[in-house]
Amino acid sequence: MLANTIKKYIDRTLATFSVLVMVLLLVCVVWQVFSRYVLNAPSTFTDEVARFSMIWVGLLGAAYCVGAQKHLSIDLFTAALSGRSRALCTIYTNCIVFAFAASAMVFGGARLVHKIYVTGQVSPAMQLPMEYVYAVLPLSGLFIVVYSLNYAVSGLGDFMKNRKEAC
């Protein structure tokens, strides 16, 4: 299993950053509502910041959930199992999550970021390069890859331990 201090550091970093981005999202939405209905002059950049913050919170939150093994697909199938069956299911589930995150999120996300970078696409209101917005896809995918690989290896260790006990 990933060294506990490293995992705790990654967990804490993801959680802290997600909370900060969520606070930014909340402030932007409150300001948007206030400026629209009280000042009668809606802010254009806060709408964009809120949208981009929602993307970042969603994807980094998904990575955090995989790290905490609270992802629905992982918890749903393994909760009723025990012993070798649970270890096999953990290995299988985390290998599937690993394959998806590595191929779609890391590889596909990196290609998307590169494509956006080459085209020079910017956001309409803030003129922010869009590769910064899309960079969360391979970043969160990388966290998911690390977590799922960690739990698959841990499940393999549990399987081998249960195999020796069964003999």
Coordinates of N, CA, C and O in Angstrom, one line a residue:
M1 N 0.8 -1.2 0.0 CA 0.0 0.0 0.0 C 0.9 1.2 0.0 O 2.0 1.2 0.6
L2 N 0.4 2.3 -0.7 CA 1.1 3.5 -0.7 C 1.5 4.0 0.7 O 0.6 3.9 1.6
A3 N 2.7 4.4 0.9 CA 3.1 4.8 2.2 C 2.0 5.7 2.8 O 1.6 6.7 2.2
N4 N 1.7 5.4 4.0 CA 0.6 6.2 4.7 C 0.8 7.7 4.7 O -0.1 8.5 4.6
T5 N 2.1 8.1 4.9 CA 2.4 9.5 5.0 C 2.2 10.2 3.6 O 1.6 11.3 3.6
I6 N 2.6 9.5 2.6 CA 2.4 10.0 1.2 C 0.9 10.1 0.9 O 0.4 11.1 0.4
K7 N 0.1 9.0 1.2 CA -1.3 9.0 0.9 C -2.0 10.1 1.7 O -2.9 10.8 1.2
K8 N -1.6 10.2 3.0 CA -2.3 11.3 3.8 C -2.0 12.7 3.2 O -2.8 13.6 3.2
Y9 N -0.7 12.9 2.8 CA -0.4 14.2 2.2 C -1.2 14.4 0.9 O -1.7 15.5 0.7
I10 N -1.3 13.4 0.1 CA -2.1 13.6 -1.2 C -3.6 13.8 -0.8 O -4.2 14.7 -1.4
D11 N -4.1 13.1 0.1 CA -5.5 13.3 0.5 C -5.7 14.7 1.1 O -6.7 15.4 0.7
R12 N -4.8 15.1 2.0 CA -5.0 16.4 2.6 C -4.8 17.5 1.5 O -5.6 18.5 1.5
T13 N -3.9 17.4 0.6 CA -3.7 18.4 -0.5 C -5.0 18.4 -1.4 O -5.5 19.5 -1.7
L14 N -5.5 17.3 -1.8 CA -6.7 17.3 -2.6 C -7.9 17.9 -1.9 O -8.6 18.7 -2.4
A15 N -8.1 17.5 -0.6 CA -9.2 18.0 0.2 C -9.1 19.5 0.4 O -10.1 20.2 0.2
T16 N -7.9 20.0 0.7 CA -7.7 21.4 1.0 C -7.9 22.2 -0.3 O -8.7 23.2 -0.3
F17 N -7.4 21.7 -1.4 CA -7.5 22.5 -2.7 C -9.0 22.4 -3.1 O -9.5 23.5 -3.6
S18 N -9.6 21.3 -2.9 CA -11.1 21.2 -3.3 C -11.9 22.2 -2.5 O -12.8 22.8 -3.0
V19 N -11.6 22.3 -1.2 CA -12.4 23.2 -0.3 C -12.2 24.6 -0.8 O -13.1 25.4 -0.8
L20 N -10.9 25.0 -1.1 CA -10.6 26.3 -1.5 C -11.3 26.7 -2.8 O -11.9 27.8 -2.9
V21 N -11.3 25.7 -3.7 CA -12.0 26.0 -5.0 C -13.5 26.1 -4.8 O -14.2 26.9 -5.4
M22 N -14.0 25.3 -3.9 CA -15.5 25.3 -3.5 C -15.8 26.6 -2.9 O -16.9 27.2 -3.2
V23 N -15.0 27.2 -2.1 CA -15.2 28.5 -1.5 C -15.2 29.6 -2.6 O -16.1 30.5 -2.6
L24 N -14.3 29.5 -3.5 CA -14.2 30.4 -4.6 C -15.5 30.3 -5.4 O -16.1 31.3 -5.8
L25 N -16.0 29.1 -5.7 CA -17.2 28.9 -6.4 C -18.4 29.5 -5.6 O -19.2 30.2 -6.2
L26 N -18.5 29.3 -4.3 CA -19.5 29.9 -3.5 C -19.5 31.5 -3.6 O -20.5 32.1 -3.8
V27 N -18.3 32.0 -3.4 CA -18.2 33.5 -3.5 C -18.6 34.0 -4.9 O -19.3 35.0 -4.9
C28 N -18.2 33.3 -5.9 CA -18.6 33.8 -7.3 C -20.1 33.7 -7.5 O -20.7 34.6 -8.1
V29 N -20.7 32.7 -7.0 CA -22.2 32.5 -7.2 C -22.9 33.6 -6.4 O -23.9 34.2 -6.9
V30 N -22.5 33.8 -5.2 CA -23.1 34.8 -4.3 C -23.0 36.2 -5.0 O -23.9 37.0 -5.0
W31 N -21.8 36.5 -5.4 CA -21.6 37.8 -6.1 C -22.4 37.9 -7.3 O -22.9 39.0 -7.6
Q32 N -22.5 36.8 -8.1 CA -23.3 36.9 -9.3 C -24.7 37.2 -9.0 O -25.3 38.0 -9.7
V33 N -25.3 36.5 -8.0 CA -26.7 36.8 -7.7 C -26.9 38.2 -7.2 O -27.8 38.9 -7.6
F34 N -26.0 38.6 -6.3 CA -26.0 40.0 -5.8 C -25.9 41.0 -6.9 O -26.7 42.0 -6.9
S35 N -24.9 40.9 -7.7 CA -24.8 41.9 -8.8 C -25.9 41.9 -9.8 O -26.3 42.9 -10.3
R36 N -26.5 40.7 -10.0 CA -27.6 40.6 -11.0 C -28.9 41.2 -10.4 O -29.6 42.0 -11.1
Y37 N -29.2 40.8 -9.2 CA -30.5 41.2 -8.7 C -30.5 42.5 -7.8 O -31.6 43.2 -7.7
V38 N -29.4 42.8 -7.2 CA -29.4 44.0 -6.4 C -28.8 45.2 -7.2 O -29.3 46.3 -7.2
L39 N -27.7 45.0 -7.9 CA -27.0 46.1 -8.6 C -27.6 46.2 -10.0 O -27.2 47.2 -10.7
N40 N -28.3 45.2 -10.5 CA -28.8 45.2 -11.9 C -27.7 45.3 -12.9 O -27.9 45.9 -14.0
A41 N -26.6 44.8 -12.6 CA -25.4 44.8 -13.5 C -24.7 43.4 -13.3 O -23.7 43.4 -12.5
P42 N -25.1 42.4 -14.0 CA -24.5 41.1 -13.8 C -23.0 41.1 -14.1 O -22.6 41.7 -15.1
S43 N -22.3 40.4 -13.3 CA -20.8 40.3 -13.5 C -20.6 39.1 -14.5 O -21.1 38.0 -14.3
T44 N -19.8 39.4 -15.5 CA -19.6 38.4 -16.5 C -18.5 37.4 -16.2 O -18.5 36.2 -16.4
F45 N -17.4 37.9 -15.5 CA -16.3 37.0 -15.2 C -16.6 36.0 -14.1 O -16.1 34.9 -14.1
T46 N -17.5 36.4 -13.1 CA -17.8 35.5 -12.0 C -18.5 34.2 -12.5 O -18.4 33.2 -12.0
D47 N -19.3 34.4 -13.6 CA -20.0 33.3 -14.2 C -19.0 32.3 -14.7 O -19.2 31.1 -14.5
E48 N -18.0 32.8 -15.4 CA -17.0 31.9 -15.9 C -16.2 31.3 -14.9 O -15.9 30.1 -14.9
V49 N -15.8 32.0 -13.9 CA -15.0 31.5 -12.7 C -15.8 30.4 -12.0 O -15.3 29.3 -11.7
A50 N -17.1 30.6 -11.8 CA -17.9 29.6 -11.2 C -18.0 28.3 -12.0 O -17.9 27.2 -11.5
R51 N -18.2 28.5 -13.3 CA -18.3 27.3 -14.2 C -17.0 26.5 -14.2 O -17.0 25.3 -14.0
F52 N -15.8 27.2 -14.3 CA -14.5 26.5 -14.3 C -14.2 25.9 -12.9 O -13.7 24.8 -12.8
S53 N -14.7 26.6 -11.8 CA -14.5 26.0 -10.5 C -15.3 24.8 -10.3 O -14.8 23.8 -9.6
M54 N -16.5 24.7 -10.8 CA -17.3 23.5 -10.7 C -16.6 22.3 -11.4 O -16.7 21.2 -10.9
I55 N -16.0 22.6 -12.5 CA -15.3 21.5 -13.2 C -14.2 21.0 -12.4 O -14.0 19.8 -12.2
W56 N -13.4 21.9 -11.8 CA -12.2 21.5 -11.0 C -12.7 20.8 -9.7 O -12.1 19.7 -9.4
V57 N -13.7 21.3 -9.1 CA -14.2 20.6 -7.8 C -14.7 19.2 -8.2 O -14.4 18.3 -7.4
G58 N -15.5 19.1 -9.2 CA -16.0 17.8 -9.6 C -15.0 16.7 -9.9 O -15.0 15.6 -9.3
L59 N -14.0 17.1 -10.6 CA -12.9 16.1 -11.0 C -12.0 15.8 -9.9 O -11.6 14.7 -9.6
L60 N -11.6 16.9 -9.1 CA -10.7 16.6 -8.0 C -11.4 15.9 -6.9 O -10.8 15.1 -6.2
G61 N -12.7 16.2 -6.7 CA -13.5 15.5 -5.7 C -13.7 14.0 -6.1 O -13.7 13.1 -5.2
A62 N -13.8 13.7 -7.4 CA -13.8 12.3 -7.8 C -12.5 11.6 -7.5 O -12.5 10.4 -7.0
A63 N -11.4 12.3 -7.7 CA -10.1 11.7 -7.4 C -10.0 11.4 -5.9 O -9.5 10.4 -5.4
Y64 N -10.5 12.4 -5.1 CA -10.5 12.2 -3.6 C -11.3 11.0 -3.2 O -11.0 10.3 -2.3
C65 N -12.5 10.9 -3.8 CA -13.4 9.7 -3.5 C -12.7 8.4 -3.8 O -12.9 7.4 -3.1
V66 N -12.0 8.3 -4.9 CA -11.3 7.1 -5.3 C -10.3 6.8 -4.2 O -10.1 5.7 -3.8
G67 N -9.6 7.9 -3.8 CA -8.5 7.7 -2.8 C -9.1 7.2 -1.4 O -8.4 6.5 -0.7
A68 N -10.3 7.6 -1.1 CA -10.9 7.3 0.1 C -11.7 5.9 0.0 O -12.3 5.5 0.9
Q69 N -11.7 5.4 -1.2 CA -12.5 4.2 -1.5 C -14.0 4.3 -1.2 O -14.6 3.4 -0.7
K70 N -14.5 5.5 -1.5 CA -15.9 5.8 -1.3 C -16.6 6.0 -2.6 O -17.8 6.4 -2.6
H71 N -16.0 5.6 -3.7 CA -16.6 5.7 -5.0 C -17.7 4.6 -5.0 O -17.5 3.5 -4.5
L72 N -18.8 5.0 -5.6 CA -20.0 4.1 -5.6 C -19.7 2.7 -6.1 O -20.0 1.7 -5.5
S73 N -19.0 2.6 -7.3 CA -18.8 1.3 -7.9 C -17.9 0.4 -7.0 O -18.0 -0.8 -7.0
I74 N -17.0 1.0 -6.3 CA -16.0 0.3 -5.5 C -16.8 -0.2 -4.2 O -16.7 -1.4 -3.9
D75 N -17.5 0.6 -3.6 CA -18.2 0.3 -2.3 C -19.4 -0.7 -2.6 O -19.6 -1.5 -1.8
L76 N -20.1 -0.5 -3.6 CA -21.3 -1.2 -3.9 C -21.0 -2.7 -4.0 O -21.8 -3.5 -3.5
F77 N -20.0 -3.1 -4.7 CA -19.8 -4.5 -5.0 C -19.0 -5.2 -3.9 O -19.2 -6.4 -3.6
T78 N -18.1 -4.5 -3.2 CA -17.2 -5.2 -2.3 C -17.8 -5.2 -0.9 O -17.3 -6.0 0.0
A79 N -18.8 -4.5 -0.6 CA -19.3 -4.4 0.8 C -19.9 -5.8 1.3 O -19.7 -6.1 2.5
A80 N -20.5 -6.5 0.4 CA -21.1 -7.8 0.9 C -20.1 -9.0 0.8 O -20.5 -10.1 1.2
L81 N -18.9 -8.8 0.3 CA -18.0 -9.9 0.2 C -17.0 -9.9 1.3 O -16.8 -8.9 2.0
S82 N -16.3 -11.1 1.4 CA -15.3 -11.2 2.5 C -14.2 -12.1 1.9 O -14.4 -12.8 1.0
G83 N -13.0 -12.0 2.6 CA -11.9 -12.9 2.2 C -11.4 -12.7 0.8 O -11.2 -11.6 0.3
R84 N -11.2 -13.9 0.2 CA -10.6 -13.9 -1.2 C -11.5 -13.2 -2.2 O -11.0 -12.6 -3.1
S85 N -12.8 -13.4 -2.0 CA -13.7 -12.8 -3.0 C -13.7 -11.3 -3.0 O -13.7 -10.6 -4.0
R86 N -13.6 -10.8 -1.8 CA -13.5 -9.3 -1.6 C -12.2 -8.8 -2.2 O -12.1 -7.8 -2.9
A87 N -11.1 -9.5 -2.0 CA -9.8 -9.1 -2.5 C -9.8 -9.2 -4.0 O -9.3 -8.2 -4.7
L88 N -10.4 -10.2 -4.6 CA -10.5 -10.3 -6.1 C -11.3 -9.2 -6.7 O -11.0 -8.6 -7.7
C89 N -12.4 -8.9 -6.0 CA -13.3 -7.8 -6.5 C -12.6 -6.5 -6.4 O -12.7 -5.6 -7.3
T90 N -11.8 -6.3 -5.3 CA -11.1 -5.0 -5.1 C -10.0 -4.9 -6.2 O -9.9 -3.8 -6.8
I91 N -9.3 -6.0 -6.5 CA -8.3 -6.0 -7.6 C -9.0 -5.6 -8.9 O -8.5 -4.8 -9.6
Y92 N -10.0 -6.4 -9.2 CA -10.7 -6.2 -10.5 C -11.3 -4.8 -10.7 O -11.0 -4.1 -11.7
T93 N -12.0 -4.3 -9.7 CA -12.6 -2.9 -9.7 C -11.5 -1.9 -9.9 O -11.6 -1.0 -10.7
N94 N -10.5 -2.0 -9.1 CA -9.4 -1.0 -9.2 C -8.6 -1.0 -10.5 O -8.1 0.0 -11.0
C95 N -8.5 -2.2 -11.1 CA -7.8 -2.3 -12.4 C -8.7 -1.7 -13.5 O -8.2 -1.0 -14.4
I96 N -10.0 -1.8 -13.4 CA -10.9 -1.2 -14.3 C -10.8 0.3 -14.2 O -10.7 1.1 -15.2
V97 N -10.9 0.8 -13.0 CA -10.8 2.2 -12.7 C -9.4 2.8 -13.2 O -9.4 3.8 -13.8
F98 N -8.4 2.0 -12.9 CA -7.0 2.4 -13.4 C -7.0 2.5 -14.9 O -6.5 3.5 -15.5
A99 N -7.6 1.5 -15.6 CA -7.5 1.5 -17.1 C -8.3 2.7 -17.6 O -7.8 3.3 -18.6
F100 N -9.5 3.0 -17.1 CA -10.3 4.1 -17.5 C -9.5 5.4 -17.3 O -9.4 6.3 -18.2
A101 N -9.0 5.6 -16.1 CA -8.4 6.9 -15.7 C -7.1 7.1 -16.5 O -6.8 8.2 -17.0
A102 N -6.3 6.0 -16.8 CA -5.1 6.1 -17.5 C -5.4 6.4 -19.0 O -4.7 7.3 -19.6
S103 N -6.4 5.7 -19.6 CA -6.6 5.9 -21.0 C -7.4 7.2 -21.3 O -7.0 8.0 -22.1
A104 N -8.6 7.3 -20.6 CA -9.5 8.4 -20.9 C -9.0 9.7 -20.3 O -9.0 10.8 -21.0
M105 N -8.7 9.7 -19.0 CA -8.4 10.9 -18.3 C -7.0 11.4 -18.5 O -6.8 12.6 -18.9
V106 N -6.0 10.5 -18.3 CA -4.6 11.0 -18.4 C -4.2 11.1 -19.9 O -3.8 12.2 -20.3
F107 N -4.3 10.1 -20.6 CA -3.9 10.1 -22.0 C -4.8 11.0 -22.9 O -4.4 11.9 -23.6
G108 N -6.1 10.7 -22.8 CA -7.1 11.6 -23.6 C -7.1 13.0 -23.1 O -7.2 13.9 -23.9
G109 N -7.0 13.2 -21.8 CA -7.0 14.6 -21.2 C -5.8 15.3 -21.7 O -5.8 16.5 -22.0
A110 N -4.6 14.7 -21.7 CA -3.4 15.3 -22.1 C -3.4 15.7 -23.6 O -3.0 16.8 -24.0
R111 N -4.0 14.8 -24.4 CA -4.2 15.1 -25.8 C -5.1 16.3 -26.0 O -4.9 17.2 -26.8
L112 N -6.2 16.4 -25.2 CA -7.1 17.5 -25.3 C -6.4 18.8 -24.9 O -6.6 19.8 -25.6
V113 N -5.7 18.8 -23.8 CA -5.0 20.0 -23.3 C -4.0 20.4 -24.4 O -3.9 21.6 -24.7
H114 N -3.3 19.5 -25.0 CA -2.4 19.8 -26.1 C -3.1 20.5 -27.3 O -2.7 21.5 -27.9
K115 N -4.2 19.8 -27.7 CA -5.0 20.4 -28.8 C -5.5 21.8 -28.5 O -5.5 22.6 -29.4
I116 N -6.0 22.0 -27.3 CA -6.5 23.3 -27.0 C -5.3 24.3 -26.9 O -5.4 25.5 -27.4
Y117 N -4.2 23.9 -26.5 CA -3.0 24.8 -26.4 C -2.5 25.2 -27.8 O -2.2 26.3 -28.1
V118 N -2.6 24.2 -28.7 CA -2.1 24.5 -30.1 C -3.1 25.4 -30.8 O -2.7 26.3 -31.5
T119 N -4.4 25.3 -30.5 CA -5.4 26.2 -31.2 C -5.4 27.6 -30.5 O -6.0 28.5 -31.1
G120 N -4.9 27.7 -29.3 CA -4.8 29.0 -28.6 C -6.2 29.4 -28.1 O -6.5 30.6 -28.0
Q121 N -7.1 28.5 -27.8 CA -8.4 28.8 -27.4 C -8.4 29.5 -26.0 O -7.7 29.1 -25.1
V122 N -9.2 30.6 -25.9 CA -9.3 31.4 -24.6 C -10.7 31.5 -24.2 O -11.6 31.4 -25.1
S123 N -11.0 31.7 -22.9 CA -12.3 31.9 -22.5 C -12.9 33.2 -22.9 O -12.1 34.2 -23.0
P124 N -14.2 33.3 -23.1 CA -14.7 34.6 -23.7 C -14.6 35.8 -22.7 O -14.2 36.9 -23.2
A125 N -14.9 35.6 -21.5 CA -15.0 36.8 -20.6 C -13.6 37.2 -20.0 O -13.2 38.3 -20.0
M126 N -12.8 36.2 -19.6 CA -11.6 36.5 -18.9 C -10.4 36.4 -19.8 O -9.3 36.7 -19.4
Q127 N -10.5 35.9 -21.0 CA -9.4 35.6 -21.9 C -8.4 34.7 -21.3 O -7.2 34.9 -21.6
L128 N -8.8 33.8 -20.5 CA -7.9 32.8 -19.8 C -7.7 31.7 -20.8 O -8.6 31.2 -21.4
P129 N -6.4 31.3 -21.0 CA -6.1 30.1 -21.9 C -6.9 28.9 -21.4 O -6.8 28.5 -20.2
M130 N -7.6 28.3 -22.2 CA -8.5 27.2 -21.8 C -7.7 25.9 -21.4 O -8.3 25.0 -20.8
E131 N -6.5 25.8 -21.8 CA -5.7 24.6 -21.4 C -5.6 24.6 -19.8 O -5.5 23.5 -19.3
Y132 N -5.7 25.8 -19.2 CA -5.6 25.8 -17.7 C -6.9 25.2 -17.1 O -6.9 24.5 -16.1
V133 N -8.0 25.4 -17.8 CA -9.3 24.8 -17.3 C -9.3 23.3 -17.5 O -9.6 22.5 -16.6
Y134 N -8.8 22.9 -18.7 CA -8.8 21.4 -19.0 C -7.7 20.7 -18.4 O -7.7 19.4 -18.4
A135 N -6.7 21.3 -17.8 CA -5.6 20.6 -17.2 C -6.0 19.8 -16.0 O -5.3 18.9 -15.6
V136 N -7.2 20.1 -15.5 CA -7.6 19.3 -14.3 C -8.0 17.8 -14.7 O -7.9 16.9 -13.9
L137 N -8.3 17.6 -16.0 CA -8.6 16.3 -16.4 C -7.4 15.3 -16.3 O -7.5 14.3 -15.6
P138 N -6.3 15.6 -16.9 CA -5.2 14.6 -16.7 C -4.6 14.7 -15.3 O -4.1 13.7 -14.8
L139 N -4.7 15.8 -14.6 CA -4.3 15.9 -13.2 C -5.1 15.0 -12.3 O -4.5 14.2 -11.6
S140 N -6.4 15.1 -12.4 CA -7.2 14.3 -11.5 C -7.1 12.8 -12.0 O -7.1 11.9 -11.1
G141 N -6.9 12.6 -13.2 CA -6.7 11.2 -13.7 C -5.5 10.6 -13.2 O -5.4 9.4 -12.8
L142 N -4.4 11.4 -13.1 CA -3.2 10.9 -12.5 C -3.4 10.5 -11.0 O -2.9 9.5 -10.6
F143 N -4.1 11.3 -10.3 CA -4.4 11.0 -8.9 C -5.2 9.7 -8.8 O -4.9 8.8 -8.0
I144 N -6.2 9.5 -9.7 CA -7.0 8.3 -9.7 C -6.1 7.1 -10.1 O -6.3 6.0 -9.5
V145 N -5.2 7.3 -11.0 CA -4.3 6.2 -11.4 C -3.5 5.7 -10.2 O -3.3 4.5 -9.9
V146 N -2.9 6.7 -9.5 CA -2.1 6.4 -8.4 C -2.9 5.7 -7.3 O -2.5 4.6 -6.7
Y147 N -4.0 6.2 -7.0 CA -4.9 5.6 -5.9 C -5.3 4.2 -6.3 O -5.3 3.2 -5.5
S148 N -5.8 4.0 -7.6 CA -6.4 2.7 -8.0 C -5.3 1.7 -8.1 O -5.5 0.5 -7.7
L149 N -4.1 2.1 -8.5 CA -3.0 1.1 -8.6 C -2.6 0.7 -7.1 O -2.3 -0.4 -6.9
N150 N -2.6 1.7 -6.2 CA -2.3 1.4 -4.8 C -3.2 0.4 -4.2 O -2.8 -0.6 -3.6
Y151 N -4.5 0.6 -4.5 CA -5.5 -0.3 -3.9 C -5.5 -1.6 -4.6 O -5.8 -2.7 -4.0
A152 N -5.2 -1.7 -5.9 CA -5.1 -3.0 -6.6 C -4.0 -3.8 -6.0 O -4.1 -5.0 -5.8
V153 N -2.8 -3.2 -5.8 CA -1.7 -3.9 -5.2 C -2.0 -4.3 -3.8 O -1.7 -5.4 -3.4
S154 N -2.7 -3.5 -3.0 CA -3.1 -3.8 -1.7 C -4.1 -5.0 -1.7 O -3.9 -5.9 -0.9
G155 N -5.0 -5.0 -2.6 CA -5.9 -6.1 -2.8 C -5.2 -7.4 -3.2 O -5.6 -8.5 -2.7
L156 N -4.2 -7.3 -4.0 CA -3.3 -8.5 -4.3 C -2.6 -9.0 -3.1 O -2.6 -10.3 -2.9
G157 N -2.1 -8.1 -2.3 CA -1.5 -8.6 -1.0 C -2.5 -9.3 -0.1 O -2.2 -10.3 0.5
D158 N -3.8 -8.7 0.0 CA -4.8 -9.4 0.8 C -5.2 -10.7 0.2 O -5.4 -11.7 0.9
F159 N -5.2 -10.8 -1.1 CA -5.6 -12.1 -1.8 C -4.5 -13.2 -1.5 O -4.8 -14.3 -1.2
M160 N -3.3 -12.8 -1.6 CA -2.2 -13.7 -1.3 C -2.2 -14.2 0.2 O -1.9 -15.3 0.5
K161 N -2.5 -13.2 1.1 CA -2.6 -13.5 2.5 C -3.7 -14.5 2.8 O -3.5 -15.5 3.5
N162 N -4.9 -14.3 2.1 CA -6.0 -15.1 2.3 C -5.8 -16.5 1.7 O -6.3 -17.5 2.1
R163 N -5.0 -16.5 0.6 CA -4.7 -17.8 -0.1 C -3.9 -18.7 0.8 O -4.1 -19.9 0.8
K164 N -2.9 -18.1 1.5 CA -2.0 -18.9 2.4 C -2.9 -19.4 3.6 O -2.6 -20.5 4.0
E165 N -3.8 -18.6 4.1 CA -4.6 -19.0 5.2 C -5.6 -20.1 4.8 O -5.9 -20.9 5.6
A166 N -6.0 -20.1 3.5 CA -7.0 -21.1 3.1 C -6.3 -22.5 3.0 O -7.0 -23.5 3.1
C167 N -5.0 -22.5 2.7 CA -4.3 -23.8 2.5 C -4.0 -24.5 3.8 O -4.0 -24.3 4.8

